[in-house]
Amino acid sequence: MTPKTPLASLSRDRRAELERLLQSKGLRSAGEASIPRRPQGQPCRASFGQERLWFLQQLDPTSAAYHIACPIRLEGKLDRAALQAAFTEMVRRHEALRTRFSLVDGALLQEPCPPAVVAMPVERLRCEPGEEREAALRRRILDEIRAPFDLASGVLLRVRLIELEEEDQVAVATMHHVAADGWSMAVMVREVARLYEAFQQGQASPLPDLPLQYGDFAEWQRETLSGETLERELSHWTQRLGGAAELELPSDRPRPAVQRNIGARCTLDLAPELAAGLRRLGAERGVTPFMTFLAGFAVLLSRYCGQSDIVIGAPVANRNRSELEDLIGFFVNTLAIRLDLSGDPSFSDLLAHVKERALEALGRQDAPFERIVEAIQPQRDRGRHPIFQTMLLVQNAPRAVLELPGLRLTPLEIDDGAAKFDLTLSLVESDGRLRCGLTYDVDLFDHATAERMLGHWATLMESAVREPERPIGLLPLLSDAERRAISSWSGETRERDESLSLTSRFARQAELRPGALALACGDERLSYGELREASLRLARRLRAEGVGPESTVGLFLPRDAAAVVAMLATLEAGGAYVPLDPAHPAERIGFLVSDARTALVLTTRPLLDKLPETAARVVLLEEVEAQALGEQFEQPRVGPDPDNLAYMIYTSGSTGAPKGVAISHRSACAMIDWALETFSREDFAATLAATSFTFDLSIFEIFAPLSMGGAVVLAENALALAGPPLDPPVTLVNTVPSALAHLLRTTALP
């Protein structure tokens, strides 16, 4: 924006960005009226956010998912009377902490209760110092945090003192979210500290009167967000979020019918160098740290679930007026940010897209999320959060300085065991470091899975800092330790892992080296990433056609790259493929389809006339590929079982009817293990695949190199070596003796 740029020419989002900048400097937009005060102590409507929290509490009155707590260890001589008086005065000042809720004529009302002395029971934890006492302390704190609130009682703050020693105590302050948010916690700590210091010295409260109460904000919100104003905001959000797909993350267990909101947490500290690199990357691209983290989280989710339409939730403080900064109350609103990751953009390009969408959302942050959900009316599902199932939380609320005279204060990090979403990625920056936490729903994920996800996010961010112009689908996720483990699975050690399927071995290589050449056929080249994506897209269509475990798919296809894609797709869909050679007699083809109980035959339009009539349904590869191109490919939640059928190959039938040999993934992997132990990675750099797909040697030629990270060089037959040089140059040939003899005579062997 130049000095002469007229404000009227700015976009709505740019004006919102400028307005937020002015507000951060303590300036208010011209014409912005103050929030009016209502008569003191009078009941009023609950805010939009309070309504939703009250409704959720009615569904499960015992849930602690919306409790927030601040346990602090106090070492030194504590004046308990001064501390209790400080909490009492704070509650007197803030009506939100002494408000009761009631439903009157279908409307939820909040009514402040008269000020009263805050109870502060003291209990002694009678354990010897050591690990046992610390464990008992954590259990007792959790019990206190999880104790339910009665929203009709008017008591929305609890304080308990747990005494370990005479000068070693823990104060646990717990509030219900309906009365407070994360910002409020800092306000509480700051006020209690100042009040404690004053009361300990026999002085009066040093705090100025509050300009407003939370009820004033709730009334003002109801008045300003109504009628055409609200309808205009909701219209925008319904257009932006309507039709968004639900995130289908691969989980360790099926999703329960009713979400229990029980969670756990894993943490990871990013190195100062990486934290600095992320700040530098954001500054170079003109984005905030939040936008950088959001882009990385979106890429992680997309890579895990194979979707490009990603919606992530993010809380916003919603205190963009100076008179709200010192209030305790539930002001926070939730933004649903929808991102489009299609087309495999570079991380740098994705940052630009994320910035645009994030600024747009921030410019519309006044619309209550609760009303957006009502407007969109998503399908009711008590097993998942509406609109989005993951959240990003970046600590930007003011952090209270923990200081009390004569005391050493230590905030205690306690995992409260609650999870409002499938996954919540939280980030706090302190002293140049980034503390990352991933809260996960224990009904869906194991702790090891969550730790792995968090590690993958960190590796992804490191990759993005190093190569921001690289396509997001090619940014590595795996740590060095995981790469070494995969290398061992790929045959660099003598250990076998028969639990893996043919497809999972290929998938690991695609994850490890997505840009490496996987398949060459004439002028066509497919990288591991491209081959993986093509097979997953086709697998989705095959599953839609009914392909699953133990079902067979006839492949009546030409010898080209599409045939290899079809093999992998059939296996990814859970089925087994039956190779059908178009050069074979129609009678044999018909017998194989019938004998293998094949319900579906995949072929191409040019070969359709050669395919005999059978009971199997015929599906044209061109049509399913066209349909697949318009869809998002999906990472399979669970791969084939080792004992599932992988393929069926038939004998020639020279002595009678052809006999089918059914091979499981376990058996095929045993052969691949032998190959990986017998040949080196260099041997598999470019393997000639010249054997008919109807012979089992083709399994070696295709799946052994794809399990090692090598390239498959597809040719009509081994004699192709005697012709023009193949690209890439072949490093391994495994063929019949007659072909070898001819190649030796022509000196065509590599």
XYZ file of C-alpha atoms in Angstrom:
750
model
C 0.000 0.000 0.000
C 1.477 3.350 -1.021
C 0.914 6.607 0.932
C -1.665 7.646 -1.683
C -3.655 4.414 -1.620
C -7.285 5.313 -0.752
C -8.741 3.221 2.073
C -11.875 2.651 0.040
C -9.857 0.744 -2.548
C -8.601 -1.799 -0.008
C -10.192 -5.230 0.144
C -12.298 -6.155 3.138
C -9.561 -8.469 4.410
C -6.848 -5.792 3.983
C -9.001 -3.256 5.828
C -9.533 -5.808 8.598
C -5.777 -6.340 8.801
C -5.220 -2.571 9.079
C -7.965 -2.242 11.671
C -6.407 -4.980 13.793
C -3.074 -3.146 13.587
C -4.692 0.071 14.786
C -6.457 -1.750 17.598
C -3.187 -3.339 18.683
C -1.858 0.235 19.101
C -4.824 1.142 21.298
C -6.662 3.042 18.537
C -10.325 2.596 17.719
C -12.016 2.937 14.353
C -13.841 6.198 13.843
C -17.447 5.904 14.800
C -17.001 2.729 16.827
C -19.303 3.095 19.833
C -18.408 1.960 23.328
C -20.061 -1.112 24.778
C -22.874 0.173 27.006
C -23.189 -0.868 30.673
C -26.352 -2.653 31.735
C -27.891 -2.256 35.213
C -25.546 -3.877 37.737
C -26.474 -7.396 38.767
C -29.314 -7.712 36.259
C -29.779 -10.996 34.338
C -29.131 -10.973 30.610
C -28.912 -13.344 27.659
C -25.945 -15.686 27.542
C -23.451 -15.041 24.767
C -23.467 -17.266 21.692
C -20.394 -19.121 22.921
C -21.840 -19.649 26.385
C -24.978 -21.153 24.855
C -22.980 -23.852 23.093
C -20.905 -24.681 26.179
C -24.041 -24.867 28.302
C -25.658 -27.191 25.754
C -22.600 -29.472 25.695
C -22.583 -29.575 29.488
C -26.232 -30.630 29.498
C -25.373 -33.518 27.150
C -22.677 -34.761 29.533
C -22.744 -33.044 32.947
C -19.737 -35.053 34.164
C -17.419 -34.123 31.266
C -14.304 -32.113 32.130
C -13.532 -31.300 28.498
C -14.401 -27.628 29.086
C -12.639 -27.110 32.401
C -9.512 -24.949 32.504
C -7.126 -25.093 35.427
C -4.036 -23.363 36.780
C -2.090 -25.498 39.284
C 0.855 -23.570 40.774
C 3.429 -24.845 43.257
C 4.132 -22.358 46.081
C 7.408 -22.885 47.916
C 7.999 -20.627 50.904
C 5.920 -19.091 53.677
C 2.382 -18.682 52.324
C -0.166 -16.297 53.835
C -3.274 -18.406 53.291
C -5.666 -15.734 54.512
C -4.242 -13.205 52.052
C -4.457 -15.717 49.212
C -8.089 -16.554 49.995
C -8.946 -12.863 50.269
C -7.273 -12.230 46.914
C -9.410 -14.869 45.196
C -12.522 -13.538 46.944
C -11.857 -9.986 45.744
C -11.138 -11.177 42.225
C -14.475 -13.024 42.078
C -16.235 -9.931 43.434
C -14.704 -7.889 40.618
C -15.624 -10.330 37.829
C -19.316 -11.241 37.630
C -18.573 -14.038 35.148
C -17.096 -16.183 37.946
C -20.251 -15.927 40.095
C -22.939 -16.273 37.445
C -25.695 -18.875 37.327
C -27.431 -20.038 34.165
C -31.088 -20.894 33.682
C -33.369 -21.605 30.754
C -36.356 -19.221 30.718
C -38.952 -19.439 27.931
C -36.450 -21.138 25.653
C -33.742 -18.511 26.201
C -30.573 -19.128 28.213
C -30.092 -16.383 30.796
C -27.093 -15.585 32.972
C -27.554 -13.884 36.314
C -24.757 -12.702 38.621
C -24.921 -13.964 42.201
C -24.037 -11.717 45.146
C -20.327 -11.726 46.066
C -19.308 -14.282 48.679
C -16.149 -15.581 50.295
C -14.369 -18.033 47.997
C -13.922 -21.394 49.676
C -10.305 -22.579 49.748
C -10.194 -26.003 51.394
C -6.767 -27.247 52.453
C -5.786 -30.890 52.383
C -2.560 -32.559 53.407
C -1.034 -35.101 51.058
C 0.498 -37.606 53.432
C 3.234 -39.298 51.448
C 6.969 -39.434 51.847
C 8.835 -37.110 49.445
C 9.791 -38.733 46.172
C 8.248 -40.166 43.017
C 5.319 -41.718 44.885
C 4.287 -38.372 46.354
C 4.647 -36.559 43.021
C 2.466 -39.194 41.356
C -0.117 -38.911 44.135
C -0.051 -35.115 43.765
C -0.766 -35.322 40.054
C -3.634 -37.736 40.652
C -5.143 -35.401 43.252
C -4.814 -32.381 40.958
C -6.518 -34.307 38.164
C -9.353 -35.299 40.503
C -9.845 -31.646 41.357
C -9.775 -30.517 37.727
C -12.230 -33.213 36.661
C -14.804 -32.565 39.392
C -18.006 -31.381 37.648
C -19.460 -27.868 37.859
C -23.131 -27.072 38.385
C -23.809 -24.210 35.985
C -26.953 -23.302 37.910
C -25.099 -22.778 41.202
C -23.225 -19.565 40.481
C -19.882 -21.068 41.494
C -17.653 -21.204 38.407
C -14.277 -20.993 40.148
C -12.905 -23.551 42.589
C -9.719 -23.113 44.600
C -8.040 -25.893 46.553
C -4.756 -25.887 48.433
C -2.802 -29.138 48.611
C -0.152 -29.117 51.334
C 2.946 -31.257 50.846
C 5.072 -29.640 53.539
C 4.629 -26.559 55.693
C 6.376 -24.437 53.053
C 5.577 -26.532 49.987
C 1.995 -26.251 48.729
C 0.075 -26.392 45.471
C -2.807 -24.029 44.697
C -5.254 -25.412 42.134
C -7.655 -22.902 40.579
C -10.211 -24.466 38.238
C -12.773 -22.596 36.146
C -15.463 -23.677 33.727
C -14.945 -22.454 30.170
C -18.401 -20.867 30.220
C -16.896 -18.241 32.553
C -13.334 -17.923 31.287
C -10.879 -18.584 28.464
C -7.115 -18.896 28.145
C -6.630 -15.123 28.166
C -8.702 -14.972 31.366
C -6.230 -17.287 33.075
C -3.482 -14.676 32.665
C -5.832 -11.971 33.983
C -6.619 -14.130 37.031
C -2.965 -14.809 37.863
C -2.027 -11.149 37.433
C -4.853 -9.869 39.632
C -4.435 -12.482 42.374
C -0.716 -11.708 42.578
C -1.301 -7.959 43.014
C -4.146 -8.472 45.476
C -2.168 -11.007 47.538
C 0.773 -8.617 47.860
C -1.510 -5.761 48.948
C -3.581 -7.792 51.423
C -0.486 -9.361 52.964
C 0.693 -5.851 53.799
C -2.712 -4.805 55.133
C -3.446 -2.525 52.192
C -6.616 -2.082 50.144
C -7.044 -3.406 46.639
C -4.736 -1.582 44.210
C -6.829 -2.563 41.187
C -8.983 0.024 39.373
C -12.672 -0.612 38.841
C -13.527 -2.583 35.736
C -15.099 -0.583 32.895
C -17.402 -3.463 31.942
C -18.651 -6.866 33.009
C -18.912 -9.914 30.782
C -22.708 -9.644 30.755
C -22.374 -6.219 29.127
C -20.365 -7.793 26.319
C -22.922 -10.603 25.924
C -25.786 -8.110 25.599
C -23.811 -5.949 23.169
C -22.872 -9.010 21.088
C -26.528 -10.009 20.826
C -27.516 -6.496 19.755
C -24.775 -5.930 17.187
C -24.731 -9.431 15.682
C -28.340 -9.703 14.609
C -30.557 -9.100 11.630
C -28.898 -8.269 8.320
C -25.440 -7.945 9.873
C -25.497 -11.504 11.154
C -27.112 -12.844 7.987
C -24.402 -11.249 5.859
C -21.650 -12.828 7.950
C -23.317 -16.236 7.996
C -23.846 -16.113 4.234
C -20.103 -15.695 3.738
C -19.237 -18.590 6.051
C -21.798 -20.968 4.593
C -20.395 -20.322 1.118
C -16.831 -20.773 2.338
C -17.411 -23.921 4.420
C -20.390 -25.555 2.727
C -19.647 -28.974 1.266
C -16.319 -29.356 3.059
C -15.313 -32.995 3.392
C -14.870 -34.561 6.810
C -11.264 -35.343 7.616
C -10.703 -39.100 7.522
C -7.417 -39.651 9.313
C -6.118 -43.219 9.481
C -6.751 -44.226 13.092
C -5.756 -47.108 15.319
C -9.391 -47.830 16.196
C -12.808 -47.198 14.593
C -14.505 -43.940 15.555
C -17.026 -44.466 18.395
C -20.643 -43.463 17.886
C -20.398 -40.907 20.715
C -17.274 -38.860 21.325
C -16.115 -39.236 24.935
C -13.616 -36.333 24.788
C -10.963 -38.371 26.582
C -7.479 -37.472 25.483
C -3.779 -37.582 26.176
C -0.844 -35.473 25.081
C 2.674 -35.829 23.744
C 5.210 -33.012 23.510
C 8.291 -32.108 21.515
C 10.725 -29.185 21.746
C 11.950 -27.833 18.425
C 15.604 -26.853 18.292
C 16.316 -23.097 18.441
C 17.806 -23.295 14.933
C 14.554 -24.670 13.501
C 12.436 -22.156 15.424
C 14.608 -19.361 14.045
C 14.384 -20.840 10.557
C 10.586 -20.887 10.731
C 10.509 -17.253 11.853
C 12.870 -16.331 9.036
C 10.795 -18.233 6.459
C 7.639 -16.467 7.603
C 9.282 -13.060 7.498
C 10.610 -13.672 3.983
C 7.147 -14.706 2.752
C 5.296 -11.985 4.671
C 3.301 -14.355 6.895
C 2.895 -14.720 10.645
C 4.193 -17.704 12.646
C 0.586 -18.866 12.990
C 0.214 -19.014 9.202
C 3.470 -20.945 8.845
C 2.399 -23.497 11.453
C -1.062 -23.739 9.882
C 0.425 -24.501 6.465
C 2.630 -27.231 7.924
C -0.243 -28.793 9.878
C -2.440 -28.794 6.768
C 0.279 -30.551 4.752
C 0.704 -33.172 7.475
C -3.036 -33.895 7.590
C -3.272 -34.005 3.797
C -0.357 -36.415 3.545
C -1.849 -38.672 6.216
C -5.385 -38.856 4.834
C -4.821 -38.262 1.110
C -7.291 -35.341 0.996
C -6.579 -31.890 -0.414
C -9.662 -30.150 1.019
C -8.598 -29.472 4.613
C -10.486 -27.528 7.306
C -8.635 -26.690 10.525
C -10.046 -24.896 13.539
C -8.216 -22.067 15.280
C -9.248 -20.058 18.334
C -9.142 -16.276 18.171
C -9.049 -14.168 21.364
C -11.861 -11.898 20.081
C -10.735 -9.101 22.423
C -10.187 -6.457 19.768
C -11.410 -3.664 22.045
C -9.234 -2.244 24.815
C -12.022 -2.348 27.434
C -12.201 -6.147 27.101
C -8.525 -6.847 27.733
C -8.741 -6.985 31.546
C -12.008 -8.902 31.812
C -12.445 -12.533 32.789
C -14.976 -14.252 30.557
C -15.513 -16.512 27.575
C -14.661 -14.209 24.673
C -12.745 -16.635 22.490
C -14.296 -17.492 19.136
C -13.389 -20.351 16.817
C -12.415 -19.861 13.189
C -12.748 -22.673 10.657
C -10.076 -22.121 8.002
C -10.591 -24.080 4.799
C -7.502 -24.703 2.681
C -7.078 -26.094 -0.822
C -3.918 -28.192 -1.208
C -4.753 -29.607 -4.635
C -2.212 -29.473 -7.422
C 0.732 -30.230 -5.132
C 1.827 -26.582 -4.687
C 5.194 -25.629 -3.295
C 5.284 -24.823 0.406
C 6.000 -21.214 -0.507
C 2.897 -21.031 -2.718
C 0.847 -22.717 -0.009
C 1.934 -20.032 2.470
C 0.493 -17.370 0.169
C -2.798 -19.285 -0.006
C -2.861 -19.795 3.770
C -2.237 -16.090 4.326
C -5.157 -15.173 2.081
C -7.548 -17.586 3.792
C -6.365 -16.748 7.317
C -6.744 -12.995 6.797
C -10.156 -13.561 5.276
C -11.201 -15.584 8.331
C -9.789 -13.023 10.764
C -11.672 -10.299 8.943
C -14.881 -12.251 9.627
C -14.035 -13.341 13.170
C -17.070 -11.722 14.802
C -19.479 -14.343 13.461
C -19.996 -16.811 16.337
C -18.927 -20.307 15.383
C -22.065 -21.665 17.030
C -24.273 -19.725 14.618
C -22.140 -20.812 11.649
C -22.741 -24.455 12.568
C -26.475 -23.786 12.807
C -26.442 -22.100 9.396
C -24.504 -24.877 7.640
C -26.458 -27.644 9.383
C -23.902 -30.444 8.977
C -25.103 -33.987 9.456
C -25.469 -34.601 13.179
C -22.756 -36.932 14.399
C -21.994 -37.171 18.101
C -18.832 -39.041 17.220
C -17.031 -36.012 15.772
C -16.802 -32.239 16.083
C -18.824 -30.379 13.427
C -17.089 -28.666 10.470
C -13.537 -29.582 11.517
C -11.910 -32.314 13.582
C -8.465 -30.815 14.170
C -7.334 -27.574 15.779
C -4.210 -25.437 15.789
C -3.516 -23.488 18.970
C -0.674 -20.939 19.001
C -0.027 -19.264 22.353
C -0.433 -15.530 21.884
C -2.338 -14.522 25.019
C -0.333 -12.344 27.434
C 1.691 -14.548 29.768
C 1.396 -13.646 33.423
C 4.596 -13.170 35.401
C 4.453 -15.486 38.403
C 5.807 -13.465 41.312
C 4.672 -13.326 44.946
C 6.724 -11.878 47.799
C 8.579 -14.548 49.780
C 7.462 -17.377 47.486
C 8.941 -19.338 44.605
C 6.178 -20.104 42.111
C 6.285 -22.949 39.593
C 3.375 -23.597 37.199
C 2.678 -27.320 36.896
C 1.948 -28.858 33.514
C -0.840 -31.366 34.017
C -2.403 -33.389 31.219
C -6.066 -33.013 32.095
C -7.023 -36.029 29.995
C -9.464 -34.089 27.799
C -9.648 -33.934 24.003
C -12.269 -31.784 22.286
C -11.047 -32.778 18.812
C -9.375 -35.711 17.084
C -6.077 -33.816 17.168
C -5.001 -30.456 18.589
C -1.557 -29.124 17.713
C -0.439 -26.488 20.225
C 2.665 -24.318 20.072
C 4.226 -22.037 22.672
C 7.373 -20.019 22.027
C 9.675 -19.363 24.976
C 13.302 -18.215 25.046
C 13.742 -18.869 21.325
C 12.415 -22.418 21.557
C 9.137 -23.847 20.352
C 7.333 -26.245 22.653
C 4.951 -28.335 20.538
C 2.179 -30.485 21.934
C -0.242 -32.843 20.231
C -3.417 -33.663 22.136
C -5.173 -36.695 20.707
C -8.420 -38.595 21.235
C -7.463 -41.869 22.925
C -10.492 -43.599 21.411
C -8.879 -43.112 17.985
C -5.114 -43.035 18.423
C -2.374 -44.770 20.360
C 0.301 -42.711 22.079
C 2.955 -44.066 19.710
C 0.875 -42.941 16.717
C 0.524 -39.414 18.104
C 4.247 -39.211 18.845
C 4.988 -40.320 15.303
C 2.620 -37.673 13.877
C 4.254 -34.935 15.937
C 7.690 -36.072 14.827
C 6.543 -36.088 11.203
C 5.262 -32.522 11.584
C 8.634 -31.401 12.949
C 10.490 -33.131 10.096
C 8.081 -31.580 7.603
C 8.699 -28.082 8.978
C 12.451 -28.629 8.850
C 12.096 -29.730 5.222
C 9.969 -26.676 4.403
C 12.562 -24.321 5.884
C 15.288 -26.007 3.856
C 13.352 -26.257 0.563
C 10.310 -23.930 0.574
C 9.966 -24.126 -3.219
C 9.641 -27.919 -3.189
C 6.149 -29.386 -3.841
C 4.446 -30.265 -0.584
C 3.923 -33.866 -1.694
C 7.692 -34.299 -1.913
C 8.614 -32.799 1.463
C 10.025 -35.615 3.631
C 8.104 -36.657 6.741
C 10.357 -39.415 8.013
C 13.084 -38.965 10.599
C 16.559 -40.393 10.095
C 15.701 -43.238 12.483
C 12.594 -44.107 10.467
C 14.587 -43.999 7.247
C 17.108 -46.429 8.705
C 14.296 -48.719 9.824
C 12.735 -48.645 6.366
C 16.101 -49.362 4.810
C 16.356 -52.456 6.967
C 12.853 -53.519 5.908
C 13.903 -52.981 2.308
C 16.557 -55.684 2.486
C 19.675 -53.978 3.780
C 19.738 -56.432 6.701
C 19.118 -60.130 6.906
C 16.035 -59.704 9.056
C 12.736 -60.544 7.380
C 9.422 -58.946 8.112
C 6.718 -61.188 6.709
C 3.981 -59.050 8.250
C 4.379 -56.533 5.437
C 2.326 -56.695 2.276
C 3.544 -56.048 -1.266
C 1.820 -52.680 -1.295
C 3.115 -51.531 2.079
C 6.689 -52.193 0.975
C 6.136 -50.081 -2.129
C 4.354 -47.405 -0.066
C 7.319 -47.083 2.258
C 9.646 -46.544 -0.667
C 7.249 -43.940 -2.095
C 7.339 -42.139 1.240
C 11.122 -42.357 1.413
C 11.951 -41.310 -2.171
C 8.816 -39.853 -3.845
C 10.784 -38.136 -6.606
C 12.868 -41.159 -7.620
C 12.117 -43.029 -10.846
C 9.872 -46.034 -10.200
C 8.672 -47.134 -13.650
C 9.934 -46.594 -17.193
C 7.993 -47.844 -20.206
C 9.111 -46.484 -23.550
C 8.909 -42.705 -23.274
C 6.680 -42.814 -20.187
C 8.236 -42.182 -16.778
C 6.552 -42.412 -13.369
C 8.221 -41.401 -10.112
C 7.456 -43.256 -6.905
C 5.172 -40.433 -5.826
C 3.326 -40.411 -9.160
C 2.983 -44.183 -9.272
C 1.725 -44.233 -5.697
C -0.816 -41.494 -6.333
C -2.056 -43.095 -9.554
C -2.521 -46.466 -7.853
C -4.322 -44.914 -4.869
C -6.721 -43.004 -7.116
C -7.556 -46.130 -9.072
C -7.827 -48.152 -5.856
C -10.512 -45.772 -4.619
C -12.566 -46.421 -7.763
C -12.043 -50.171 -7.508
C -13.269 -50.132 -3.915
C -16.328 -48.240 -5.128
C -16.846 -51.061 -7.641
C -16.893 -53.575 -4.768
C -13.278 -54.778 -4.801
C -12.114 -55.919 -1.368
C -10.252 -58.676 0.475
C -10.288 -62.068 -1.274
C -12.076 -60.679 -4.332
C -10.320 -61.108 -7.672
C -9.917 -58.613 -10.504
C -9.088 -59.772 -14.012
C -6.491 -57.567 -15.710
C -7.010 -57.829 -19.489
C -4.568 -55.052 -20.311
C -1.754 -54.198 -22.703
C 1.815 -54.416 -21.471
C 2.305 -50.823 -20.380
C 2.596 -48.615 -17.312
C -1.180 -48.634 -16.789
C -1.044 -52.398 -16.193
C 1.446 -51.938 -13.333
C -0.757 -49.177 -11.899
C -3.736 -51.561 -12.090
C -1.819 -54.311 -10.252
C -0.894 -51.967 -7.415
C -4.396 -50.461 -7.311
C -6.028 -53.890 -7.059
C -3.750 -54.793 -4.163
C -4.332 -51.398 -2.500
C -8.082 -51.953 -2.756
C -7.589 -55.214 -0.873
C -8.238 -57.501 -3.822
C -6.111 -59.940 -5.807
C -5.298 -59.590 -9.473
C -5.580 -62.292 -12.131
C -3.382 -61.441 -15.171
C -5.113 -62.159 -18.478
C -2.929 -62.071 -21.586
C -4.781 -60.495 -24.570
C -2.693 -62.734 -26.866
C -4.209 -65.899 -25.370
C -7.239 -67.663 -26.910
C -10.651 -66.413 -25.906
C -11.526 -69.864 -24.549
C -8.638 -69.742 -22.053
C -9.530 -66.206 -20.987
C -13.135 -67.230 -20.364
C -12.048 -70.270 -18.340
C -9.704 -68.236 -16.131
C -12.341 -65.602 -15.410
C -14.847 -68.278 -14.448
C -12.429 -70.451 -12.469
C -11.039 -67.529 -10.469
C -14.610 -66.407 -9.677
C -13.700 -62.992 -11.017
C -16.586 -60.563 -10.683
C -14.814 -57.695 -12.420
C -12.481 -57.502 -15.420
C -10.493 -54.343 -16.059
C -9.651 -53.684 -19.709
C -9.180 -50.909 -22.266
C -11.414 -49.819 -25.115
C -9.059 -51.099 -27.883
C -9.047 -54.573 -26.275
C -12.777 -54.752 -25.642
C -13.524 -56.728 -28.828
C -10.967 -59.382 -27.865
C -12.524 -60.032 -24.477
C -14.937 -62.995 -24.537
C -18.326 -62.774 -22.920
C -18.281 -63.928 -19.304
C -20.355 -63.468 -16.198
C -17.871 -60.872 -14.957
C -18.647 -57.193 -15.113
C -16.372 -55.346 -17.565
C -14.922 -52.005 -16.472
C -12.996 -49.801 -18.894
C -9.737 -48.482 -17.498
C -10.129 -45.214 -19.408
C -13.446 -44.513 -17.672
C -12.349 -45.289 -14.123
C -9.140 -43.303 -14.640
C -11.178 -40.323 -15.836
C -13.432 -40.617 -12.779
C -10.423 -40.986 -10.480
C -8.806 -37.811 -11.801
C -11.663 -35.781 -10.375
C -11.394 -37.324 -6.937
C -9.024 -37.116 -4.016
C -6.814 -40.138 -3.608
C -6.901 -41.734 -0.170
C -4.189 -43.288 1.919
C -5.527 -46.692 3.010
C -6.332 -46.912 6.708
C -5.332 -50.537 6.909
C -3.261 -52.439 4.346
C -3.912 -55.986 3.153
C -3.520 -58.734 5.723
C -0.398 -60.876 5.123
C -2.617 -63.904 4.563
C -4.924 -62.141 2.101
C -4.786 -63.298 -1.502
C -2.453 -61.128 -3.627
C -2.683 -62.710 -7.098
C -3.624 -65.868 -9.015
C -1.457 -67.261 -11.819
C -2.537 -70.163 -14.000
C -0.548 -73.007 -15.515
C -0.425 -73.402 -19.282
C -3.006 -76.202 -19.311
C -0.947 -78.303 -21.725
C -1.865 -81.468 -19.791
C -5.465 -80.534 -19.105
C -7.404 -77.587 -17.792
C -5.262 -74.672 -16.518
C -4.728 -74.801 -12.761
C -4.770 -71.642 -10.710
C -2.111 -71.037 -8.062
C -3.281 -68.613 -5.377
C -0.474 -66.645 -3.717
C -0.870 -64.662 -0.500
C 0.987 -61.495 0.398
C 2.981 -63.452 2.996
C 4.216 -65.949 0.420
C 5.048 -63.266 -2.122
C 6.933 -61.285 0.510
C 9.003 -64.356 1.388
C 10.192 -64.507 -2.210
C 10.859 -60.771 -2.230
C 12.858 -61.136 1.006
C 15.066 -63.702 -0.703
C 15.600 -61.365 -3.638
C 16.490 -58.444 -1.407
C 19.018 -60.545 0.484
C 20.533 -61.953 -2.701
C 20.882 -58.744 -4.712
C 22.091 -55.296 -3.677
C 20.365 -51.935 -3.980
C 22.710 -51.122 -6.860
C 21.613 -54.318 -8.639
C 17.984 -53.180 -8.485
C 18.736 -49.643 -9.728
C 17.065 -50.488 -13.087
C 15.505 -53.965 -13.340
C 14.308 -55.264 -16.679
C 10.681 -56.413 -16.523
C 10.302 -58.478 -19.675
C 8.348 -61.519 -18.465
C 4.647 -61.906 -19.213
C 2.457 -60.855 -16.303
C 0.948 -64.352 -16.406
C 4.233 -65.863 -15.125
C 5.382 -65.653 -11.517
C 8.810 -64.332 -12.531
C 7.029 -61.050 -13.242
C 6.463 -60.678 -9.481
C 10.215 -60.583 -8.960
C 10.750 -58.148 -11.823
C 8.141 -55.673 -10.607
C 7.847 -55.914 -6.835
C 11.462 -56.598 -5.869
C 12.794 -53.303 -7.276
C 9.732 -51.405 -6.007
C 10.472 -52.799 -2.528
C 14.099 -51.627 -2.736
C 13.645 -48.177 -4.252
C 14.858 -49.183 -7.721
C 13.303 -48.613 -11.125
C 11.261 -51.082 -13.185
C 12.154 -50.917 -16.899
C 9.122 -52.419 -18.646
C 9.751 -54.014 -22.064
C 7.894 -56.403 -24.383
C 10.545 -59.071 -23.875
C 14.199 -59.534 -22.924
C 15.299 -59.195 -26.540
C 14.620 -55.484 -26.227
C 18.132 -55.320 -24.792
C 19.484 -56.147 -28.239
C 17.774 -53.109 -29.716
C 18.292 -49.383 -29.084
C 19.719 -48.567 -25.616
C 17.068 -48.561 -22.897
C 16.639 -45.544 -20.646
C 17.607 -45.928 -17.855
C 20.372 -48.422 -18.589
C 19.366 -51.835 -17.220
C 21.360 -53.144 -14.229
C 19.567 -56.467 -13.594
C 18.114 -59.078 -15.969
C 16.381 -62.260 -14.851
C 15.052 -64.214 -17.807
C 14.874 -67.679 -19.383
C 18.069 -69.446 -20.657
C 17.122 -69.231 -24.360
C 16.828 -65.458 -24.174
C 20.076 -65.222 -22.220
C 21.904 -67.231 -24.882
C 20.747 -64.863 -27.605
C 21.701 -61.817 -25.549
C 25.158 -63.268 -24.899
C 25.682 -63.771 -28.617
C 24.731 -60.170 -29.301
C 26.689 -58.820 -26.294
C 23.533 -57.001 -25.247
C 23.671 -57.924 -21.541
C 24.496 -55.100 -19.119
